[in-house]
PDB file of C-alpha atoms in Angstrom:
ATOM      1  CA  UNK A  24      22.996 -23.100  15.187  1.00 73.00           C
ATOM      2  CA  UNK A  25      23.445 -19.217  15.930  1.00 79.00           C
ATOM      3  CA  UNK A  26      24.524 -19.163  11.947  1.00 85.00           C
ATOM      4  CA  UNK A  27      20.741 -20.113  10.559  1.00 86.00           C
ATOM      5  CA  UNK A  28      19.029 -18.402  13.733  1.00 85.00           C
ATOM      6  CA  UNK A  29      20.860 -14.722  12.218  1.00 89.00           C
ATOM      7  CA  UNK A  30      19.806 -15.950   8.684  1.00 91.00           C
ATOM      8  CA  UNK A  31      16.481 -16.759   9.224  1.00 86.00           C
ATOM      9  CA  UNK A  32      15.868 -13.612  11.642  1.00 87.00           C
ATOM     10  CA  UNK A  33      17.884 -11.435   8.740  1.00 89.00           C
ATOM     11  CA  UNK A  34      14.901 -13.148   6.522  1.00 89.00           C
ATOM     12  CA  UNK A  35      12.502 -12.094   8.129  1.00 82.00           C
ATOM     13  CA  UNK A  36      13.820  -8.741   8.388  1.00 85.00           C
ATOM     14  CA  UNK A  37      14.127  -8.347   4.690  1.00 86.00           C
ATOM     15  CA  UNK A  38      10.881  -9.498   4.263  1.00 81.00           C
ATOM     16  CA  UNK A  39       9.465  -6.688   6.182  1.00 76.00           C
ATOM     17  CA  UNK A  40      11.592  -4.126   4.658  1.00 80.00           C
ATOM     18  CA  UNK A  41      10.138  -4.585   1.393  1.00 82.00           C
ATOM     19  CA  UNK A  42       6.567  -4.175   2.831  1.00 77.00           C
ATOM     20  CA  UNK A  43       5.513  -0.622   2.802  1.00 74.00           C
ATOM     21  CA  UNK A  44       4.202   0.004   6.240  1.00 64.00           C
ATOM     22  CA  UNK A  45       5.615  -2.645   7.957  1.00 67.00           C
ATOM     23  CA  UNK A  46       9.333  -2.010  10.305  1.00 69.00           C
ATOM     24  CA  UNK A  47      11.949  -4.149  10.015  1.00 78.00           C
ATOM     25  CA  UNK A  48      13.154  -2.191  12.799  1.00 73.00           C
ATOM     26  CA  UNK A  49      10.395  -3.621  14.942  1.00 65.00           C
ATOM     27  CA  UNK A  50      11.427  -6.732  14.396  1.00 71.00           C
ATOM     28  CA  UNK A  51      15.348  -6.590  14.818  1.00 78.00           C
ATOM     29  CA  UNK A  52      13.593  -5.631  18.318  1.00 64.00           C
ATOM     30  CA  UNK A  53      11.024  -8.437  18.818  1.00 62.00           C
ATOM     31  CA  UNK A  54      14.315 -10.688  18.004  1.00 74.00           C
ATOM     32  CA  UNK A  55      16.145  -9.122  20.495  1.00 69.00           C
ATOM     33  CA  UNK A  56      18.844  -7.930  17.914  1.00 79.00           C
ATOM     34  CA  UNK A  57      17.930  -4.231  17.481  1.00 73.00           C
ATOM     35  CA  UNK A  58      20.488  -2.824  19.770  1.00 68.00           C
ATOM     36  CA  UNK A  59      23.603  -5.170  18.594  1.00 80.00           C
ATOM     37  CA  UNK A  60      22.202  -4.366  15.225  1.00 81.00           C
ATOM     38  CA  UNK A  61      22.837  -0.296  15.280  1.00 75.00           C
ATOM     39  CA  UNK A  62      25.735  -0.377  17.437  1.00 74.00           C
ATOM     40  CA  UNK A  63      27.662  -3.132  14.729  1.00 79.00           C
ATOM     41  CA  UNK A  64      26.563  -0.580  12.176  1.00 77.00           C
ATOM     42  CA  UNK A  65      29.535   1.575  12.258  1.00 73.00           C
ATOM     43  CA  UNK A  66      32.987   2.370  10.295  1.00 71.00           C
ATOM     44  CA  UNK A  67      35.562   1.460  13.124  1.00 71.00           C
ATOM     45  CA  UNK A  68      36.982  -1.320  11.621  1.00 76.00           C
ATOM     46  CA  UNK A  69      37.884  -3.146  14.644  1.00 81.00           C
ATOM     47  CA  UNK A  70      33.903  -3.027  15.553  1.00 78.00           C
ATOM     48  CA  UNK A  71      33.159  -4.555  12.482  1.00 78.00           C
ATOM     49  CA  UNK A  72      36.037  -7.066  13.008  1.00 82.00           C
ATOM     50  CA  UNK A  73      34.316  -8.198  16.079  1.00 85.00           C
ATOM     51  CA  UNK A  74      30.398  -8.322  14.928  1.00 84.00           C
ATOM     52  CA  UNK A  75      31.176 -10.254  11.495  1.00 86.00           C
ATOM     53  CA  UNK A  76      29.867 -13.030  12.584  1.00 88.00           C
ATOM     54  CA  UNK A  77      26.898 -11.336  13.518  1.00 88.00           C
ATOM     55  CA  UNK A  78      26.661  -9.048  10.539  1.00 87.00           C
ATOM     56  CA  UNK A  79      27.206 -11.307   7.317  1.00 90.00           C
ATOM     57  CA  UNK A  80      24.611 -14.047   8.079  1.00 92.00           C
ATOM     58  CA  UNK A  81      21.902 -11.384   9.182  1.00 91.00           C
ATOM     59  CA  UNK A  82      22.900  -9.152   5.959  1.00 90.00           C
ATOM     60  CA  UNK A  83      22.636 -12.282   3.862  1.00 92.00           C
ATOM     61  CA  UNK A  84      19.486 -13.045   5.052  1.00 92.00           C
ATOM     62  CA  UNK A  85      18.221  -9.362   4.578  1.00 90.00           C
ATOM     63  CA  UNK A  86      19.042  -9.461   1.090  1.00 88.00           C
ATOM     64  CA  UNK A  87      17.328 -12.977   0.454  1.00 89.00           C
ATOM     65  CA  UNK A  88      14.589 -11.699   1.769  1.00 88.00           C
ATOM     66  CA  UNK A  89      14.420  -8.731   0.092  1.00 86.00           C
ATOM     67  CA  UNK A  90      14.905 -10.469  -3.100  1.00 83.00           C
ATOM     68  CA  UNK A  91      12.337 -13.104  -2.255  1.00 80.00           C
ATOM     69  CA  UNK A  92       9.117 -10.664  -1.312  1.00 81.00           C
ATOM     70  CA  UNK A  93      10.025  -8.261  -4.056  1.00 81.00           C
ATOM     71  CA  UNK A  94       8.995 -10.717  -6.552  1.00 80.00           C
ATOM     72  CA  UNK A  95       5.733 -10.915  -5.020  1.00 81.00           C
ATOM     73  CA  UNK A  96       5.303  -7.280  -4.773  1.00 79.00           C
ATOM     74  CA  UNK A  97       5.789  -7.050  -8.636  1.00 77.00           C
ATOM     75  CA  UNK A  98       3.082 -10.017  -8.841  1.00 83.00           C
ATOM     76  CA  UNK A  99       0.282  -8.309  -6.870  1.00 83.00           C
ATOM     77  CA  UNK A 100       0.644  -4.905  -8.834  1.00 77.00           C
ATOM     78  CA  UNK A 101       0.845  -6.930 -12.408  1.00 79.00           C
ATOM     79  CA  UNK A 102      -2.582  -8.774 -11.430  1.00 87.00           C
ATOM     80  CA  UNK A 103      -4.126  -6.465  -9.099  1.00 88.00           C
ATOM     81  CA  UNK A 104      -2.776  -2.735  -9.264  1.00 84.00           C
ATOM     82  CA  UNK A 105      -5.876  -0.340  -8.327  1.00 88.00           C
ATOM     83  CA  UNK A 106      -6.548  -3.160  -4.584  1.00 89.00           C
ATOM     84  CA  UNK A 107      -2.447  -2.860  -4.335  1.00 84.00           C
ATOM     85  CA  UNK A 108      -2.732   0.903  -4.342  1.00 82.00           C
ATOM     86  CA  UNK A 109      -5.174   0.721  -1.545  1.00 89.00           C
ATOM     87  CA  UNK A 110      -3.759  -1.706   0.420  1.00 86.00           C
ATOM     88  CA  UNK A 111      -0.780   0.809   0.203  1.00 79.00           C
ATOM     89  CA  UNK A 112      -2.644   3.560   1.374  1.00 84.00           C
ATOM     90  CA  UNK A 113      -4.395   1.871   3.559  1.00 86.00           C
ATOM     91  CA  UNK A 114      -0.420   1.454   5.033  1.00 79.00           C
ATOM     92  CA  UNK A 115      -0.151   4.691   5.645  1.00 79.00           C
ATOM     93  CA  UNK A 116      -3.356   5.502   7.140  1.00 86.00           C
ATOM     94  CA  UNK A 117      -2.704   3.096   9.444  1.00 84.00           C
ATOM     95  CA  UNK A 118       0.801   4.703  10.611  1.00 79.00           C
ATOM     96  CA  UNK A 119      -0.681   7.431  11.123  1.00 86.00           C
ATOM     97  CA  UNK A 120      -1.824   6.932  14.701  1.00 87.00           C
ATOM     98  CA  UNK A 121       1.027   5.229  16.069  1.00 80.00           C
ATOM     99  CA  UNK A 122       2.966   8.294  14.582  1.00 81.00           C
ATOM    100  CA  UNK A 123       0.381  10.763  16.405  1.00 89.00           C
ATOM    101  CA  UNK A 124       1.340   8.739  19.785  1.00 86.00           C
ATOM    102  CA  UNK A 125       4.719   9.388  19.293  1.00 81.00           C
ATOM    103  CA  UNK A 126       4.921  13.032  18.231  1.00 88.00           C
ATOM    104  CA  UNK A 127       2.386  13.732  21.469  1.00 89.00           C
ATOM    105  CA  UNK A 128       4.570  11.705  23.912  1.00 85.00           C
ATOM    106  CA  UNK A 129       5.548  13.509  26.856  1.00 77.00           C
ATOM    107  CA  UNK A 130       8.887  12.698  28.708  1.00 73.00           C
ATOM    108  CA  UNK A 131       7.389  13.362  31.670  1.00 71.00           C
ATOM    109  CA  UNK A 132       3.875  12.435  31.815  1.00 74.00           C
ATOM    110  CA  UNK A 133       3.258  14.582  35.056  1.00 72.00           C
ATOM    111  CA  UNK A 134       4.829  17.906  33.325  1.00 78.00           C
ATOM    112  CA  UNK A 135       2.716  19.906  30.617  1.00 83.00           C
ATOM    113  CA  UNK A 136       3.968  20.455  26.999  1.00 83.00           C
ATOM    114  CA  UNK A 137       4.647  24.624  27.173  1.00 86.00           C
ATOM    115  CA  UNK A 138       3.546  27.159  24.452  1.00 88.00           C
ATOM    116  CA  UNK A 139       6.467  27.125  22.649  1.00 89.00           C
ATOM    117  CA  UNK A 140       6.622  23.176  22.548  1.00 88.00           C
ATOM    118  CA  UNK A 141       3.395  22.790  21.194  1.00 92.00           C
ATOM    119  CA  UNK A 142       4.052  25.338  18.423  1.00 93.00           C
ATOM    120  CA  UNK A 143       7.335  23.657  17.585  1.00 92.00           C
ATOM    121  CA  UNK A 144       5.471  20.634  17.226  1.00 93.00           C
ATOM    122  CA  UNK A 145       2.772  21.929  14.918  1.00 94.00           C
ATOM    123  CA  UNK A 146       5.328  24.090  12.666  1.00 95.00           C
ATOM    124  CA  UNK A 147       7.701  20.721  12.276  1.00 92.00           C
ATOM    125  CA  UNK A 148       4.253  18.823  11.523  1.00 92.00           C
ATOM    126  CA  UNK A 149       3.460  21.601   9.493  1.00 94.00           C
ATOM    127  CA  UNK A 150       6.999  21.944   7.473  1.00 92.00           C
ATOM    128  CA  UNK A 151       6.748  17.883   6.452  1.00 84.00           C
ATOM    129  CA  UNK A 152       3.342  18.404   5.151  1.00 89.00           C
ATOM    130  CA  UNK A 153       4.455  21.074   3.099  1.00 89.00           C
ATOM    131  CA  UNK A 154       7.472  19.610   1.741  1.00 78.00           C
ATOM    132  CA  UNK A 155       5.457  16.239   0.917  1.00 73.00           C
ATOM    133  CA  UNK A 156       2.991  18.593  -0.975  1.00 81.00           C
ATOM    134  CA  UNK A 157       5.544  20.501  -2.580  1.00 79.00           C
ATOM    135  CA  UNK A 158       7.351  17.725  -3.894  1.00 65.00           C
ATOM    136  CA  UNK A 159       4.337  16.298  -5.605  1.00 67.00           C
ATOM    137  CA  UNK A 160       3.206  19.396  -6.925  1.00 74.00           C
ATOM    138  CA  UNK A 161       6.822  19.819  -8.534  1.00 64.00           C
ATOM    139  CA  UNK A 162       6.727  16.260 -10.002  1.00 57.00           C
ATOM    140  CA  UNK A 163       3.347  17.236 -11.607  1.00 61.00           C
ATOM    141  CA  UNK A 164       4.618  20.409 -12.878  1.00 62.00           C
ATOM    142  CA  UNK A 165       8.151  19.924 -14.173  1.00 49.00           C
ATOM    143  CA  UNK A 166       7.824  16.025 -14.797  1.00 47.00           C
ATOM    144  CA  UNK A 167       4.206  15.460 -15.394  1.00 44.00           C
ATOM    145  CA  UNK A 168       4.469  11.667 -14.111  1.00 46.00           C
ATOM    146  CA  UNK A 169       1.658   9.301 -13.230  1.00 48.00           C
ATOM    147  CA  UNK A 170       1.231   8.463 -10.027  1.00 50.00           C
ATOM    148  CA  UNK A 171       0.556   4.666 -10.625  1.00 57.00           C
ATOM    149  CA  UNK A 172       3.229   2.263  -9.748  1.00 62.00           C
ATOM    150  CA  UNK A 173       5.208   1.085 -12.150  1.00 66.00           C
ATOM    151  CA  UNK A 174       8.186  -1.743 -12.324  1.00 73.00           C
ATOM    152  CA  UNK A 175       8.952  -0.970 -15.722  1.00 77.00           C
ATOM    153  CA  UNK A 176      12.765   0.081 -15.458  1.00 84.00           C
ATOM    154  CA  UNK A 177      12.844   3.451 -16.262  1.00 86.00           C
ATOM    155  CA  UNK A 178      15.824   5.572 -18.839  1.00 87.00           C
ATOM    156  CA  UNK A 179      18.751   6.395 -16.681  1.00 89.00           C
ATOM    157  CA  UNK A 180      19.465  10.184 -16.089  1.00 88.00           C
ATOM    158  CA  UNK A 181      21.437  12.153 -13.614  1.00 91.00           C
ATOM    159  CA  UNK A 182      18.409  13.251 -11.915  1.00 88.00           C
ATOM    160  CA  UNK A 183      16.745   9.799 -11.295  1.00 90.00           C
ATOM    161  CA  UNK A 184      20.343   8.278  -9.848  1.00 92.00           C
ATOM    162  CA  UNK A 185      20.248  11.583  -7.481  1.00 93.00           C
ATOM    163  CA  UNK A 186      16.751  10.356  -6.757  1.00 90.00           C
ATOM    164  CA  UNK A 187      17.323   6.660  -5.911  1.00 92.00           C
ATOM    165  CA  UNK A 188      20.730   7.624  -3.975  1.00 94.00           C
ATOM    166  CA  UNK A 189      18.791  10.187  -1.564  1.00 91.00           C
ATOM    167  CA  UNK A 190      16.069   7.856  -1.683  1.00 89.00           C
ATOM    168  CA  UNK A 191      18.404   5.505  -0.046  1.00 90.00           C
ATOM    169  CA  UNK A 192      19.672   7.301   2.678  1.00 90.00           C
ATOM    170  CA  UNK A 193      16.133   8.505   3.708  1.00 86.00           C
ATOM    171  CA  UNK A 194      14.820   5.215   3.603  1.00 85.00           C
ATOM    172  CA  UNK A 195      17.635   3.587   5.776  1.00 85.00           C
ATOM    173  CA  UNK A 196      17.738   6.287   8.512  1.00 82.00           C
ATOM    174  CA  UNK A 197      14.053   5.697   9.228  1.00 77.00           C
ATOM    175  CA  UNK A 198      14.225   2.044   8.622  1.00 77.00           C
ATOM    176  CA  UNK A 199      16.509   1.926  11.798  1.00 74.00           C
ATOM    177  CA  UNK A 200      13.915   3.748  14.023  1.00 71.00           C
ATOM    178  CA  UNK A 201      11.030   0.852  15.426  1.00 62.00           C
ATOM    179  CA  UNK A 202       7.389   1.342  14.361  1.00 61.00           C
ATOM    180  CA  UNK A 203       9.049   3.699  11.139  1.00 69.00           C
ATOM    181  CA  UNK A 204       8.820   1.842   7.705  1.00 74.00           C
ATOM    182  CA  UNK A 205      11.726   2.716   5.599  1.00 80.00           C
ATOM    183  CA  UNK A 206       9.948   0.996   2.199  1.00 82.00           C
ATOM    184  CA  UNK A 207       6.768   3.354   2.598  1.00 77.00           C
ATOM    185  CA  UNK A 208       9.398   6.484   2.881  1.00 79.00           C
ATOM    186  CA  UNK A 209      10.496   5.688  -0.173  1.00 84.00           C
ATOM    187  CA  UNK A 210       7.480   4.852  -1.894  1.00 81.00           C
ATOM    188  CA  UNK A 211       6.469   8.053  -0.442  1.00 76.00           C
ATOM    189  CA  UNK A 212       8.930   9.686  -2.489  1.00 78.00           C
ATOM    190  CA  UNK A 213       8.712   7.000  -5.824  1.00 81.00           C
ATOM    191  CA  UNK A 214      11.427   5.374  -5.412  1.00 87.00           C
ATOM    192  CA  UNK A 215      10.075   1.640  -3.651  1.00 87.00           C
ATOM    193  CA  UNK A 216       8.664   1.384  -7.380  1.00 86.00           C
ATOM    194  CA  UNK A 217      11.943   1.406  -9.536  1.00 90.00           C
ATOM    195  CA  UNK A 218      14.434  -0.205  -6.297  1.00 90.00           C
ATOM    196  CA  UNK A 219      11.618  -3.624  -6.547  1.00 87.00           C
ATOM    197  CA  UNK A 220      11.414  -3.348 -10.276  1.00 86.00           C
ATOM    198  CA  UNK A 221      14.924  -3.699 -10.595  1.00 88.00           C
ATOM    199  CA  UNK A 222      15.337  -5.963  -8.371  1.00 87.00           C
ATOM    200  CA  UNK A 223      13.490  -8.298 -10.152  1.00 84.00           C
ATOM    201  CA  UNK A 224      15.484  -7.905 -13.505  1.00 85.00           C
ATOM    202  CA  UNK A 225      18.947  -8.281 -11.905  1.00 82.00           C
ATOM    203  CA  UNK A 226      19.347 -11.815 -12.534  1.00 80.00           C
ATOM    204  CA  UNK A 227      18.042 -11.161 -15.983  1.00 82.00           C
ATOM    205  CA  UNK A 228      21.218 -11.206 -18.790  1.00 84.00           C
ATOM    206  CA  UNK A 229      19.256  -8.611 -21.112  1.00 84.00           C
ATOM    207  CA  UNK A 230      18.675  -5.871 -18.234  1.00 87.00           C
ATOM    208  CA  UNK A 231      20.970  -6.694 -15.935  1.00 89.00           C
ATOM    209  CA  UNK A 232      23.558  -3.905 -16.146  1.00 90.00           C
ATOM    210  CA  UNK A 233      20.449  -1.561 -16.647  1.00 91.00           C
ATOM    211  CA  UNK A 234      18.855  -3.203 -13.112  1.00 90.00           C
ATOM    212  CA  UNK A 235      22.282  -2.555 -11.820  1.00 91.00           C
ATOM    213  CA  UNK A 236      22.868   0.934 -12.695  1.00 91.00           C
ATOM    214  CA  UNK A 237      19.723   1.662 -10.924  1.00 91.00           C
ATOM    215  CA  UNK A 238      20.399  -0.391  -7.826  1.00 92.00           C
ATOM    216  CA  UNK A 239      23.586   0.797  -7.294  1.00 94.00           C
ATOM    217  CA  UNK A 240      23.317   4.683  -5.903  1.00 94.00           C
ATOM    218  CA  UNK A 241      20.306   3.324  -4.247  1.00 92.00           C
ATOM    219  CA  UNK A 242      22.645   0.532  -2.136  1.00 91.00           C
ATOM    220  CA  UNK A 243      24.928   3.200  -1.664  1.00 94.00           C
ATOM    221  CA  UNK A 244      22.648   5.505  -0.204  1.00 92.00           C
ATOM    222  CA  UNK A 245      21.075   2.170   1.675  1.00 88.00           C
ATOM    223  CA  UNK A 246      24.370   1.957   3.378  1.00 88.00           C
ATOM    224  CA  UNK A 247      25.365   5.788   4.207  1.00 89.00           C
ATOM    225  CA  UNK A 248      22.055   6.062   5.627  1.00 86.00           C
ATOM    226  CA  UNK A 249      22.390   3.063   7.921  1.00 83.00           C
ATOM    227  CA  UNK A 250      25.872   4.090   9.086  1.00 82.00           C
ATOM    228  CA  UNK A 251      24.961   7.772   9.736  1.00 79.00           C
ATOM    229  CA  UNK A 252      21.323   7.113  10.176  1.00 72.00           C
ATOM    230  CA  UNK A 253      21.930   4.799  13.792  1.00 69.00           C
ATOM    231  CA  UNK A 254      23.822   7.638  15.344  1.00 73.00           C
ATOM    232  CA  UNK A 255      21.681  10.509  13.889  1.00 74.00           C
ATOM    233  CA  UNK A 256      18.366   9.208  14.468  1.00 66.00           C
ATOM    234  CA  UNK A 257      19.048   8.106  17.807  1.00 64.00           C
ATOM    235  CA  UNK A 258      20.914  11.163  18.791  1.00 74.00           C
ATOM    236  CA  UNK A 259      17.096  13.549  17.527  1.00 76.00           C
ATOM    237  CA  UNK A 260      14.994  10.778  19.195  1.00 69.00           C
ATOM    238  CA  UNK A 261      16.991  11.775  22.080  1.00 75.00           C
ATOM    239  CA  UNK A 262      17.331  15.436  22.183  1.00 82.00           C
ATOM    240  CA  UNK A 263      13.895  16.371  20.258  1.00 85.00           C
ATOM    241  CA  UNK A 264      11.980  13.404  20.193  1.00 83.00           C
ATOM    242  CA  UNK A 265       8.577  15.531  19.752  1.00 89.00           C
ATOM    243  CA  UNK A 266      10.083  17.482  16.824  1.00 90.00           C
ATOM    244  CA  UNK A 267      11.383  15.382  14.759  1.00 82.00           C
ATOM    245  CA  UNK A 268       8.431  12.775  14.938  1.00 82.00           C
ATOM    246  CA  UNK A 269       6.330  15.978  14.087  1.00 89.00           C
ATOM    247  CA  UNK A 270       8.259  16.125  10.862  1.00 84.00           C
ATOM    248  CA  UNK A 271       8.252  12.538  10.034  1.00 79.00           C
ATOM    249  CA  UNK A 272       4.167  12.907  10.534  1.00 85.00           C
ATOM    250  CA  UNK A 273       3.623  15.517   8.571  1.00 86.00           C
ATOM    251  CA  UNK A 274       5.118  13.449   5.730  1.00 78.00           C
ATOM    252  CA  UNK A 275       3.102  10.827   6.189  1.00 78.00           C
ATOM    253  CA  UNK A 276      -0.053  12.891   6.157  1.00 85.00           C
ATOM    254  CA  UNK A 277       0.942  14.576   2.934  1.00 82.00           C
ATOM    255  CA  UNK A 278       1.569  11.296   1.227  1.00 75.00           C
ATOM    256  CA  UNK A 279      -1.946   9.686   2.769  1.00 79.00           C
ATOM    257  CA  UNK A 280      -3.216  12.663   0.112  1.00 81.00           C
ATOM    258  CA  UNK A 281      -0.727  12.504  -2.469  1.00 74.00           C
ATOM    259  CA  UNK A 282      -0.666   8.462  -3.310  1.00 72.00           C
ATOM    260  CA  UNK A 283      -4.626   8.325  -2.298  1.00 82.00           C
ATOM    261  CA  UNK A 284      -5.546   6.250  -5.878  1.00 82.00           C
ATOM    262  CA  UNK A 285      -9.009   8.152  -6.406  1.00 84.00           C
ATOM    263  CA  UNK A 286     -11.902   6.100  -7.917  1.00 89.00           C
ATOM    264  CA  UNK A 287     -11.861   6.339 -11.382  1.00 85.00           C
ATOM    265  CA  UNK A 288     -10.296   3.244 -12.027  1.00 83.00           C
ATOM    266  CA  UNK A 289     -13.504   1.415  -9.848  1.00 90.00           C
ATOM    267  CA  UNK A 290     -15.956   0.198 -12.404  1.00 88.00           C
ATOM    268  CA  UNK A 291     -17.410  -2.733 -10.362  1.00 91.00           C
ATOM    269  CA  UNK A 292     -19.058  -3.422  -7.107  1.00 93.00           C
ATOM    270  CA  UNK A 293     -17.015  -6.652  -6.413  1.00 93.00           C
ATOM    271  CA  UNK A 294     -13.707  -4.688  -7.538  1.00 93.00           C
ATOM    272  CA  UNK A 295     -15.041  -1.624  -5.183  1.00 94.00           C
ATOM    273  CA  UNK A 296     -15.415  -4.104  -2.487  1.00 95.00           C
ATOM    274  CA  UNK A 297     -12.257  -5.558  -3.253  1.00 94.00           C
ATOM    275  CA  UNK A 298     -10.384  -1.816  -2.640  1.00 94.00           C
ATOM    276  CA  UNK A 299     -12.621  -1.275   0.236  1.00 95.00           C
ATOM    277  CA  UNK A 300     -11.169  -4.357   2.232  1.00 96.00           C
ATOM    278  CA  UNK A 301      -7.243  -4.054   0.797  1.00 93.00           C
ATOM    279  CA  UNK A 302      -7.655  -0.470   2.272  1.00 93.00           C
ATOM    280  CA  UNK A 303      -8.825  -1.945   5.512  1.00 94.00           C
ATOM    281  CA  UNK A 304      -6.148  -5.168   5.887  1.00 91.00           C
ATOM    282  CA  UNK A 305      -3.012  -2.337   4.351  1.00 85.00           C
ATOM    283  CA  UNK A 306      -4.366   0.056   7.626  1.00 88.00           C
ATOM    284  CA  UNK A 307      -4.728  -2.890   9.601  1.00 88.00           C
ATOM    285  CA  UNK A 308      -1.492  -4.104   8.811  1.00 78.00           C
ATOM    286  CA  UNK A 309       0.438  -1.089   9.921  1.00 74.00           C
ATOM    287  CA  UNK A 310      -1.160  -0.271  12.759  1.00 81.00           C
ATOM    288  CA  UNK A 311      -1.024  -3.469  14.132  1.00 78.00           C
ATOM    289  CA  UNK A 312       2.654  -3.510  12.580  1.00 65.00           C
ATOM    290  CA  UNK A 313       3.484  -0.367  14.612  1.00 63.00           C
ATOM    291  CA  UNK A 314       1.996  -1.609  17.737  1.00 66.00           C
ATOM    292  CA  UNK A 315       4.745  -4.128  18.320  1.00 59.00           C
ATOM    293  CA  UNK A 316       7.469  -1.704  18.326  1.00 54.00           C
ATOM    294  CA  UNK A 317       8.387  -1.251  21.758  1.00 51.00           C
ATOM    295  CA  UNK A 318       7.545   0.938  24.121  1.00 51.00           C
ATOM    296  CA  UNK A 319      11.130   2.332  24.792  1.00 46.00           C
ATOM    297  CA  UNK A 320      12.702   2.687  21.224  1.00 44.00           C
ATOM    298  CA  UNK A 321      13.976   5.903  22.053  1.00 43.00           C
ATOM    299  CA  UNK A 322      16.362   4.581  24.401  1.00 44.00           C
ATOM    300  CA  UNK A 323      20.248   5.405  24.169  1.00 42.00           C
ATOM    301  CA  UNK A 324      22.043   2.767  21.670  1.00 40.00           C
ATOM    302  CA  UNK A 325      25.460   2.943  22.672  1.00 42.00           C
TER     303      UNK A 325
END
């Protein structure tokens, strides 16, 4: 019985992990998991010994989820890409307060943030913003991409696999932090896009190694930034909680500007009306999303 309980809470999991916006994090929490979950994450051997029964069925049903919802991702943008691009900035609009909450929070309700902590928190804000900004103005410059979504498998090149394999550890350290949505990181930083689009031409014979080469430093980094990414994130949570939500914040800002789809591609009032509400249900979505993470995920995980 515990065997399908771990796969079916591992699907649901994986499910939410391929939803920009929405934390699987929050609900390895809401299932009561979320603390087994990071401390099993580990490389001691004899702690992995002991959690396998825990880990395989809940990583199983992580990646059938994953698998599952991707294909549906690939569906909505391939009938409806302008309302899926607002229902994926509506996303991260919608993060955006819960974020706030959290980069304001205040140990000690009854003690007043100091000078120096408020500027920290402003500079760190400050320093994501800029580095979201920068990035995109780079990609514009040197690569000249679109910023529409695209599953079309892209050519292989150093560059991308760097990409997709720091992709991967971003996305995993803040996919282990509740109320954080590791799939919008790294759609924030285009690499959601080419991770579901190969996903969904794995199991196909003609683009299958192709699909693979591309999955591959991406799993990779999936799995360095779990390992590293429990301890890490938990050990800044604790330590500078302020700052390094301040960072994560200012990222999210930048991107609600970068990945904003504009309105040229809006020639109809029932299609505007259709944007208007996916922006609306994407916002709603996250913030609802983020207000089920719980109130004490900062808490020490060992």
């Amino acid at each position: 019985m515990e065997l399908f309980r771990l796969i079916f809470i591992g699907i649901f999991i994986g499910m939410a992990n391929v939803i920009p916006g929405v934390s699987g994090g929050t609900l390895a929490v809401i299932f009561g998991i979320y603390e087994k979950f990071v401390n099993a994450i580990t490389l001691n051997l004899k702690k992995l010994k002991e959690n396998w029964k825990f880990l395989v069925p809940l990583l199983a049903g992580m990646a059938g989820g994953v698998l599952l919802f991707s294909k549906l991702i690939k569906t909505l943008y391939e009938n409806f890409p302008v309302q899926t691009n607002y229902a994926f900035t509506g996303l991260i609009l919608g993060s955006i307060p819960m974020l706030f909450t959290y980069m304001i929070k205040k140990e000690d309700p009854e003690k007043k943030f100091s000078a120096g902590k408020i500027t920290g928190i402003i500079i760190a804000a400050l320093i994501g913003f800029a580095v979201l900004i920068t990035f995109h103005i780079l990609k514009e410059k040197l690569g000249g991409q679109s910023d529409e979504i695209s599953f079309e498998l892209p050519q292989i090149s150093v560059h991308l696999l760097i990409k997709l394999f720091i992709g991967g550890i971003i996305g995993a350290i803040t996919m282990v932090i509740p109320g954080i949505s590791g799939s919008l990181i790294m759609l924030i930083f285009g690499v959601y896009p080419i991770v579901m689009g190969a996903l969904n031409t794995l199991f196909h014979w003609e683009t299958f190694l192709h699909s693979l080469f591309l999955l591959l430093p991406n799993g990779i980094g999936v799995v360095i930034g779990l390992i590293s990414g429990a301890k890490l994130v938990s050990y800044l949570l604790k330590k500078q909680p302020n700052i390094t939500y301040a960072v994560i914040f200012g990222l999210i800002c930048g991107s609600a500007i970068t990945f904003f789809p504009g309105f040229s591609e809006i020639n109809s009032v029932v299609k505007g009306i259709a944007c208007f509400l996916s922006l609306c249900g994407g916002a709603a979505m996250s913030f609802f999303s983020a207000k089920l993470a719980p109130k004490e995920e900062n808490k020490k995980n060992d």
